[in-house]
């Protein structure tokens, strides 16, 4: 079965980002689309606001994401109740129905294949997560790297040198600004008065 992947973010209730998907466990999208696309396409077709595309600067939609992924960036809070919530509920209930109707595969080979695919996904996402720039600018590169690889994507494999992806629409991570612009983390180091608290994991569902 595909993995139910959910990422729902709200930024001060002014900007929103939403991703809901049946993320494939197959390298070939055709192997995933044939049994599942017909279940999701009628749902997605009802909501034009959820038919956005991911930024190619960070992600390749042909890897680890399905053609029926719900993706949206919006500022109108009404989209949450009118489109996102009902679509989200239908995707979740569809996945639950699949779990109930599918016989478990206890073969060790199958379990290893799923785990290997999850490791590959974690590594792919850890290296490309656009939030890395924000974390590095606020808490420093080392903290950001440890948080991403050891917490958000704990099955990922680190390379010798981790390059922080650039922050969308912002300065390079850790870039100092004259006066800091009122941001205690502007130079990449938190002030003594505002040390970073242990963040809550922002995973809803099986994948971030």
PDB file of C-alpha atoms in Angstrom:
ATOM      1  CA  UNK A   1       0.000   0.000   0.000  1.00  0.00           C
ATOM      2  CA  UNK A   2       1.093   3.613  -0.474  1.00  0.00           C
ATOM      3  CA  UNK A   3       2.058   5.684   2.554  1.00  0.00           C
ATOM      4  CA  UNK A   4      -0.414   8.309   3.722  1.00  0.00           C
ATOM      5  CA  UNK A   5       1.695  11.475   3.742  1.00  0.00           C
ATOM      6  CA  UNK A   6       0.332  14.664   5.302  1.00  0.00           C
ATOM      7  CA  UNK A   7       1.905  18.074   5.849  1.00  0.00           C
ATOM      8  CA  UNK A   8      -0.396  20.848   7.082  1.00  0.00           C
ATOM      9  CA  UNK A   9       1.243  24.136   8.046  1.00  0.00           C
ATOM     10  CA  UNK A  10      -0.170  27.505   9.105  1.00  0.00           C
ATOM     11  CA  UNK A  11       1.995  30.612   9.445  1.00  0.00           C
ATOM     12  CA  UNK A  12       0.319  33.044  11.866  1.00  0.00           C
ATOM     13  CA  UNK A  13      -2.979  32.207  10.147  1.00  0.00           C
ATOM     14  CA  UNK A  14      -1.897  34.390   7.236  1.00  0.00           C
ATOM     15  CA  UNK A  15      -0.271  31.857   4.947  1.00  0.00           C
ATOM     16  CA  UNK A  16      -0.963  28.153   4.609  1.00  0.00           C
ATOM     17  CA  UNK A  17       0.746  25.159   3.036  1.00  0.00           C
ATOM     18  CA  UNK A  18      -0.940  21.796   2.610  1.00  0.00           C
ATOM     19  CA  UNK A  19       0.173  18.465   1.174  1.00  0.00           C
ATOM     20  CA  UNK A  20      -1.897  15.275   1.320  1.00  0.00           C
ATOM     21  CA  UNK A  21      -0.863  12.270  -0.723  1.00  0.00           C
ATOM     22  CA  UNK A  22      -0.787   8.518  -1.161  1.00  0.00           C
ATOM     23  CA  UNK A  23       2.979   8.411  -1.501  1.00  0.00           C
ATOM     24  CA  UNK A  24       4.070   5.458  -3.646  1.00  0.00           C
ATOM     25  CA  UNK A  25       6.349   2.675  -2.502  1.00  0.00           C
ATOM     26  CA  UNK A  26       7.220   1.898  -6.126  1.00  0.00           C
ATOM     27  CA  UNK A  27       9.985   3.405  -8.229  1.00  0.00           C
ATOM     28  CA  UNK A  28       7.678   3.346 -11.239  1.00  0.00           C
ATOM     29  CA  UNK A  29       4.649   5.642 -10.950  1.00  0.00           C
ATOM     30  CA  UNK A  30       2.672   3.337 -13.237  1.00  0.00           C
ATOM     31  CA  UNK A  31       2.830   0.581 -10.624  1.00  0.00           C
ATOM     32  CA  UNK A  32       1.286   2.988  -8.121  1.00  0.00           C
ATOM     33  CA  UNK A  33      -1.214   4.796 -10.341  1.00  0.00           C
ATOM     34  CA  UNK A  34      -2.998   1.782 -11.727  1.00  0.00           C
ATOM     35  CA  UNK A  35      -4.547   0.526  -8.462  1.00  0.00           C
ATOM     36  CA  UNK A  36      -4.964   3.841  -6.614  1.00  0.00           C
ATOM     37  CA  UNK A  37      -5.385   6.757  -9.013  1.00  0.00           C
ATOM     38  CA  UNK A  38      -9.012   5.952  -9.763  1.00  0.00           C
ATOM     39  CA  UNK A  39      -9.787   6.197  -6.040  1.00  0.00           C
ATOM     40  CA  UNK A  40      -8.247   9.650  -5.596  1.00  0.00           C
ATOM     41  CA  UNK A  41      -8.821  11.471  -8.860  1.00  0.00           C
ATOM     42  CA  UNK A  42     -12.587  11.994  -8.313  1.00  0.00           C
ATOM     43  CA  UNK A  43     -11.785  13.598  -4.952  1.00  0.00           C
ATOM     44  CA  UNK A  44      -9.050  15.866  -6.270  1.00  0.00           C
ATOM     45  CA  UNK A  45     -11.131  16.914  -9.277  1.00  0.00           C
ATOM     46  CA  UNK A  46     -13.624  18.630  -6.950  1.00  0.00           C
ATOM     47  CA  UNK A  47     -11.085  21.089  -5.488  1.00  0.00           C
ATOM     48  CA  UNK A  48      -9.258  23.412  -7.869  1.00  0.00           C
ATOM     49  CA  UNK A  49      -7.561  25.129  -4.930  1.00  0.00           C
ATOM     50  CA  UNK A  50      -5.704  21.904  -4.094  1.00  0.00           C
ATOM     51  CA  UNK A  51      -4.198  21.293  -7.547  1.00  0.00           C
ATOM     52  CA  UNK A  52      -1.002  23.290  -7.047  1.00  0.00           C
ATOM     53  CA  UNK A  53       2.505  22.184  -7.982  1.00  0.00           C
ATOM     54  CA  UNK A  54       5.560  21.775  -5.805  1.00  0.00           C
ATOM     55  CA  UNK A  55       8.559  24.009  -6.414  1.00  0.00           C
ATOM     56  CA  UNK A  56      11.011  22.293  -8.747  1.00  0.00           C
ATOM     57  CA  UNK A  57      13.793  24.158  -6.918  1.00  0.00           C
ATOM     58  CA  UNK A  58      13.424  21.718  -4.049  1.00  0.00           C
ATOM     59  CA  UNK A  59      11.498  18.646  -5.158  1.00  0.00           C
ATOM     60  CA  UNK A  60      10.961  16.429  -8.153  1.00  0.00           C
ATOM     61  CA  UNK A  61       7.282  15.497  -8.183  1.00  0.00           C
ATOM     62  CA  UNK A  62       8.053  12.265 -10.014  1.00  0.00           C
ATOM     63  CA  UNK A  63       9.931  10.927  -6.967  1.00  0.00           C
ATOM     64  CA  UNK A  64       8.038   9.814  -3.860  1.00  0.00           C
ATOM     65  CA  UNK A  65       4.872  11.730  -4.807  1.00  0.00           C
ATOM     66  CA  UNK A  66       1.819  10.618  -6.747  1.00  0.00           C
ATOM     67  CA  UNK A  67      -0.031  12.359  -9.564  1.00  0.00           C
ATOM     68  CA  UNK A  68      -3.047  12.739  -7.288  1.00  0.00           C
ATOM     69  CA  UNK A  69      -1.201  14.627  -4.557  1.00  0.00           C
ATOM     70  CA  UNK A  70      -3.181  17.485  -3.031  1.00  0.00           C
ATOM     71  CA  UNK A  71      -0.924  20.540  -2.881  1.00  0.00           C
ATOM     72  CA  UNK A  72      -1.854  24.099  -2.017  1.00  0.00           C
ATOM     73  CA  UNK A  73      -0.365  27.406  -0.903  1.00  0.00           C
ATOM     74  CA  UNK A  74      -3.005  29.952   0.045  1.00  0.00           C
ATOM     75  CA  UNK A  75      -3.826  32.939   2.235  1.00  0.00           C
ATOM     76  CA  UNK A  76      -7.612  32.647   2.314  1.00  0.00           C
ATOM     77  CA  UNK A  77      -8.451  30.825   5.540  1.00  0.00           C
ATOM     78  CA  UNK A  78     -11.799  29.835   4.075  1.00  0.00           C
ATOM     79  CA  UNK A  79     -10.009  27.278   1.902  1.00  0.00           C
ATOM     80  CA  UNK A  80      -9.300  25.248   5.050  1.00  0.00           C
ATOM     81  CA  UNK A  81     -12.967  24.535   5.841  1.00  0.00           C
ATOM     82  CA  UNK A  82     -14.379  24.640   2.334  1.00  0.00           C
ATOM     83  CA  UNK A  83     -11.788  22.575   0.431  1.00  0.00           C
ATOM     84  CA  UNK A  84      -8.880  21.258   2.471  1.00  0.00           C
ATOM     85  CA  UNK A  85     -10.790  19.671   5.363  1.00  0.00           C
ATOM     86  CA  UNK A  86     -13.302  17.676   3.259  1.00  0.00           C
ATOM     87  CA  UNK A  87     -10.605  16.565   0.802  1.00  0.00           C
ATOM     88  CA  UNK A  88      -8.310  15.593   3.676  1.00  0.00           C
ATOM     89  CA  UNK A  89     -11.076  13.577   5.334  1.00  0.00           C
ATOM     90  CA  UNK A  90     -11.831  11.716   2.107  1.00  0.00           C
ATOM     91  CA  UNK A  91      -8.170  10.871   1.492  1.00  0.00           C
ATOM     92  CA  UNK A  92      -7.770   9.599   5.052  1.00  0.00           C
ATOM     93  CA  UNK A  93     -10.962   7.533   4.998  1.00  0.00           C
ATOM     94  CA  UNK A  94      -9.969   6.043   1.636  1.00  0.00           C
ATOM     95  CA  UNK A  95      -6.600   5.020   3.053  1.00  0.00           C
ATOM     96  CA  UNK A  96      -8.231   3.517   6.139  1.00  0.00           C
ATOM     97  CA  UNK A  97     -10.568   1.499   3.904  1.00  0.00           C
ATOM     98  CA  UNK A  98      -7.558   0.191   1.974  1.00  0.00           C
ATOM     99  CA  UNK A  99      -5.850  -0.857   5.190  1.00  0.00           C
ATOM    100  CA  UNK A 100      -8.946  -2.729   6.321  1.00  0.00           C
ATOM    101  CA  UNK A 101      -9.422  -4.515   3.012  1.00  0.00           C
ATOM    102  CA  UNK A 102      -5.802  -5.446   2.289  1.00  0.00           C
ATOM    103  CA  UNK A 103      -4.241  -8.637   3.561  1.00  0.00           C
ATOM    104  CA  UNK A 104      -1.008  -8.105   5.482  1.00  0.00           C
ATOM    105  CA  UNK A 105       2.241  -9.109   3.788  1.00  0.00           C
ATOM    106  CA  UNK A 106       4.501 -10.593   6.464  1.00  0.00           C
ATOM    107  CA  UNK A 107       7.316 -11.567   4.122  1.00  0.00           C
ATOM    108  CA  UNK A 108      10.677 -10.258   5.334  1.00  0.00           C
ATOM    109  CA  UNK A 109      11.621  -9.326   1.777  1.00  0.00           C
ATOM    110  CA  UNK A 110       8.550  -7.098   1.473  1.00  0.00           C
ATOM    111  CA  UNK A 111       9.202  -5.474   4.836  1.00  0.00           C
ATOM    112  CA  UNK A 112      12.790  -4.721   3.847  1.00  0.00           C
ATOM    113  CA  UNK A 113      11.644  -3.199   0.553  1.00  0.00           C
ATOM    114  CA  UNK A 114       9.261  -0.862   2.392  1.00  0.00           C
ATOM    115  CA  UNK A 115      11.915   0.127   4.944  1.00  0.00           C
ATOM    116  CA  UNK A 116      14.484   0.788   2.208  1.00  0.00           C
ATOM    117  CA  UNK A 117      11.995   2.975   0.386  1.00  0.00           C
ATOM    118  CA  UNK A 118      11.249   4.923   3.583  1.00  0.00           C
ATOM    119  CA  UNK A 119      14.984   5.437   4.156  1.00  0.00           C
ATOM    120  CA  UNK A 120      15.366   6.717   0.606  1.00  0.00           C
ATOM    121  CA  UNK A 121      12.453   9.103   1.119  1.00  0.00           C
ATOM    122  CA  UNK A 122      13.874  10.422   4.383  1.00  0.00           C
ATOM    123  CA  UNK A 123      17.285  11.023   2.832  1.00  0.00           C
ATOM    124  CA  UNK A 124      15.756  12.712  -0.208  1.00  0.00           C
ATOM    125  CA  UNK A 125      13.619  15.005   1.942  1.00  0.00           C
ATOM    126  CA  UNK A 126      16.321  15.810   4.489  1.00  0.00           C
ATOM    127  CA  UNK A 127      18.621  17.045   1.756  1.00  0.00           C
ATOM    128  CA  UNK A 128      15.949  19.236   0.166  1.00  0.00           C
ATOM    129  CA  UNK A 129      13.675  20.497   2.944  1.00  0.00           C
ATOM    130  CA  UNK A 130      13.287  24.259   2.339  1.00  0.00           C
ATOM    131  CA  UNK A 131      12.649  24.757   6.065  1.00  0.00           C
ATOM    132  CA  UNK A 132      16.323  23.955   6.675  1.00  0.00           C
ATOM    133  CA  UNK A 133      17.263  27.526   5.810  1.00  0.00           C
ATOM    134  CA  UNK A 134      14.800  28.874   8.353  1.00  0.00           C
ATOM    135  CA  UNK A 135      16.060  26.532  11.058  1.00  0.00           C
ATOM    136  CA  UNK A 136      19.681  27.426  10.324  1.00  0.00           C
ATOM    137  CA  UNK A 137      18.977  31.151  10.375  1.00  0.00           C
ATOM    138  CA  UNK A 138      17.221  30.863  13.724  1.00  0.00           C
ATOM    139  CA  UNK A 139      19.206  28.238  15.586  1.00  0.00           C
ATOM    140  CA  UNK A 140      22.456  27.711  13.680  1.00  0.00           C
ATOM    141  CA  UNK A 141      23.568  25.183  11.063  1.00  0.00           C
ATOM    142  CA  UNK A 142      24.559  22.386  13.454  1.00  0.00           C
ATOM    143  CA  UNK A 143      21.231  22.494  15.308  1.00  0.00           C
ATOM    144  CA  UNK A 144      19.311  22.591  12.009  1.00  0.00           C
ATOM    145  CA  UNK A 145      21.232  19.639  10.589  1.00  0.00           C
ATOM    146  CA  UNK A 146      20.743  17.515  13.709  1.00  0.00           C
ATOM    147  CA  UNK A 147      17.048  18.391  13.910  1.00  0.00           C
ATOM    148  CA  UNK A 148      16.422  17.474  10.276  1.00  0.00           C
ATOM    149  CA  UNK A 149      18.451  14.268  10.093  1.00  0.00           C
ATOM    150  CA  UNK A 150      17.902  12.936  13.607  1.00  0.00           C
ATOM    151  CA  UNK A 151      14.310  14.028  14.245  1.00  0.00           C
ATOM    152  CA  UNK A 152      12.239  15.051  11.230  1.00  0.00           C
ATOM    153  CA  UNK A 153      13.728  12.396   8.927  1.00  0.00           C
ATOM    154  CA  UNK A 154      15.299   9.976  11.390  1.00  0.00           C
ATOM    155  CA  UNK A 155      15.915   7.213   8.832  1.00  0.00           C
ATOM    156  CA  UNK A 156      17.936   9.486   6.553  1.00  0.00           C
ATOM    157  CA  UNK A 157      21.607   9.003   5.788  1.00  0.00           C
ATOM    158  CA  UNK A 158      23.927  11.986   6.138  1.00  0.00           C
ATOM    159  CA  UNK A 159      26.582  12.830   3.618  1.00  0.00           C
ATOM    160  CA  UNK A 160      29.964  14.191   4.651  1.00  0.00           C
ATOM    161  CA  UNK A 161      28.937  17.782   3.968  1.00  0.00           C
ATOM    162  CA  UNK A 162      25.339  18.931   4.328  1.00  0.00           C
ATOM    163  CA  UNK A 163      24.494  21.967   2.231  1.00  0.00           C
ATOM    164  CA  UNK A 164      21.586  23.993   3.611  1.00  0.00           C
ATOM    165  CA  UNK A 165      19.078  24.722   0.825  1.00  0.00           C
ATOM    166  CA  UNK A 166      18.438  28.455   0.333  1.00  0.00           C
ATOM    167  CA  UNK A 167      15.453  29.895   2.149  1.00  0.00           C
ATOM    168  CA  UNK A 168      12.635  30.732  -0.316  1.00  0.00           C
ATOM    169  CA  UNK A 169      12.487  34.503  -0.694  1.00  0.00           C
ATOM    170  CA  UNK A 170      15.040  35.106   2.034  1.00  0.00           C
ATOM    171  CA  UNK A 171      18.755  35.629   2.640  1.00  0.00           C
ATOM    172  CA  UNK A 172      21.256  32.765   2.835  1.00  0.00           C
ATOM    173  CA  UNK A 173      21.102  30.873   6.128  1.00  0.00           C
ATOM    174  CA  UNK A 174      22.985  32.641   8.874  1.00  0.00           C
ATOM    175  CA  UNK A 175      23.473  35.818   6.863  1.00  0.00           C
ATOM    176  CA  UNK A 176      23.923  38.681   9.300  1.00  0.00           C
ATOM    177  CA  UNK A 177      21.968  41.870   8.847  1.00  0.00           C
ATOM    178  CA  UNK A 178      22.919  45.216  10.254  1.00  0.00           C
ATOM    179  CA  UNK A 179      20.990  45.691  13.456  1.00  0.00           C
ATOM    180  CA  UNK A 180      19.343  42.294  13.054  1.00  0.00           C
ATOM    181  CA  UNK A 181      16.060  43.866  11.929  1.00  0.00           C
ATOM    182  CA  UNK A 182      14.587  43.140  15.347  1.00  0.00           C
ATOM    183  CA  UNK A 183      15.150  39.412  14.845  1.00  0.00           C
ATOM    184  CA  UNK A 184      17.222  37.877  17.671  1.00  0.00           C
ATOM    185  CA  UNK A 185      18.138  35.008  15.346  1.00  0.00           C
ATOM    186  CA  UNK A 186      19.148  37.113  12.324  1.00  0.00           C
ATOM    187  CA  UNK A 187      22.848  36.307  12.625  1.00  0.00           C
ATOM    188  CA  UNK A 188      22.223  32.583  12.958  1.00  0.00           C
ATOM    189  CA  UNK A 189      22.703  32.517  16.749  1.00  0.00           C
ATOM    190  CA  UNK A 190      19.845  32.831  19.244  1.00  0.00           C
ATOM    191  CA  UNK A 191      20.165  35.440  21.945  1.00  0.00           C
ATOM    192  CA  UNK A 192      20.710  34.340  25.520  1.00  0.00           C
ATOM    193  CA  UNK A 193      17.197  35.486  26.396  1.00  0.00           C
ATOM    194  CA  UNK A 194      15.585  33.444  23.628  1.00  0.00           C
ATOM    195  CA  UNK A 195      17.074  29.996  23.428  1.00  0.00           C
ATOM    196  CA  UNK A 196      15.201  27.589  21.123  1.00  0.00           C
ATOM    197  CA  UNK A 197      12.748  25.364  22.911  1.00  0.00           C
ATOM    198  CA  UNK A 198      12.513  21.711  21.981  1.00  0.00           C
ATOM    199  CA  UNK A 199      10.164  21.775  18.977  1.00  0.00           C
ATOM    200  CA  UNK A 200       7.219  19.485  18.522  1.00  0.00           C
ATOM    201  CA  UNK A 201       7.487  17.068  15.646  1.00  0.00           C
ATOM    202  CA  UNK A 202       5.390  18.354  12.781  1.00  0.00           C
ATOM    203  CA  UNK A 203       4.382  15.012  11.390  1.00  0.00           C
ATOM    204  CA  UNK A 204       0.766  14.134  10.857  1.00  0.00           C
ATOM    205  CA  UNK A 205       0.306  10.656   9.503  1.00  0.00           C
ATOM    206  CA  UNK A 206       3.044   8.346   8.296  1.00  0.00           C
ATOM    207  CA  UNK A 207       5.246  10.819   6.533  1.00  0.00           C
ATOM    208  CA  UNK A 208       6.090  14.409   6.921  1.00  0.00           C
TER     209      UNK A 208
END
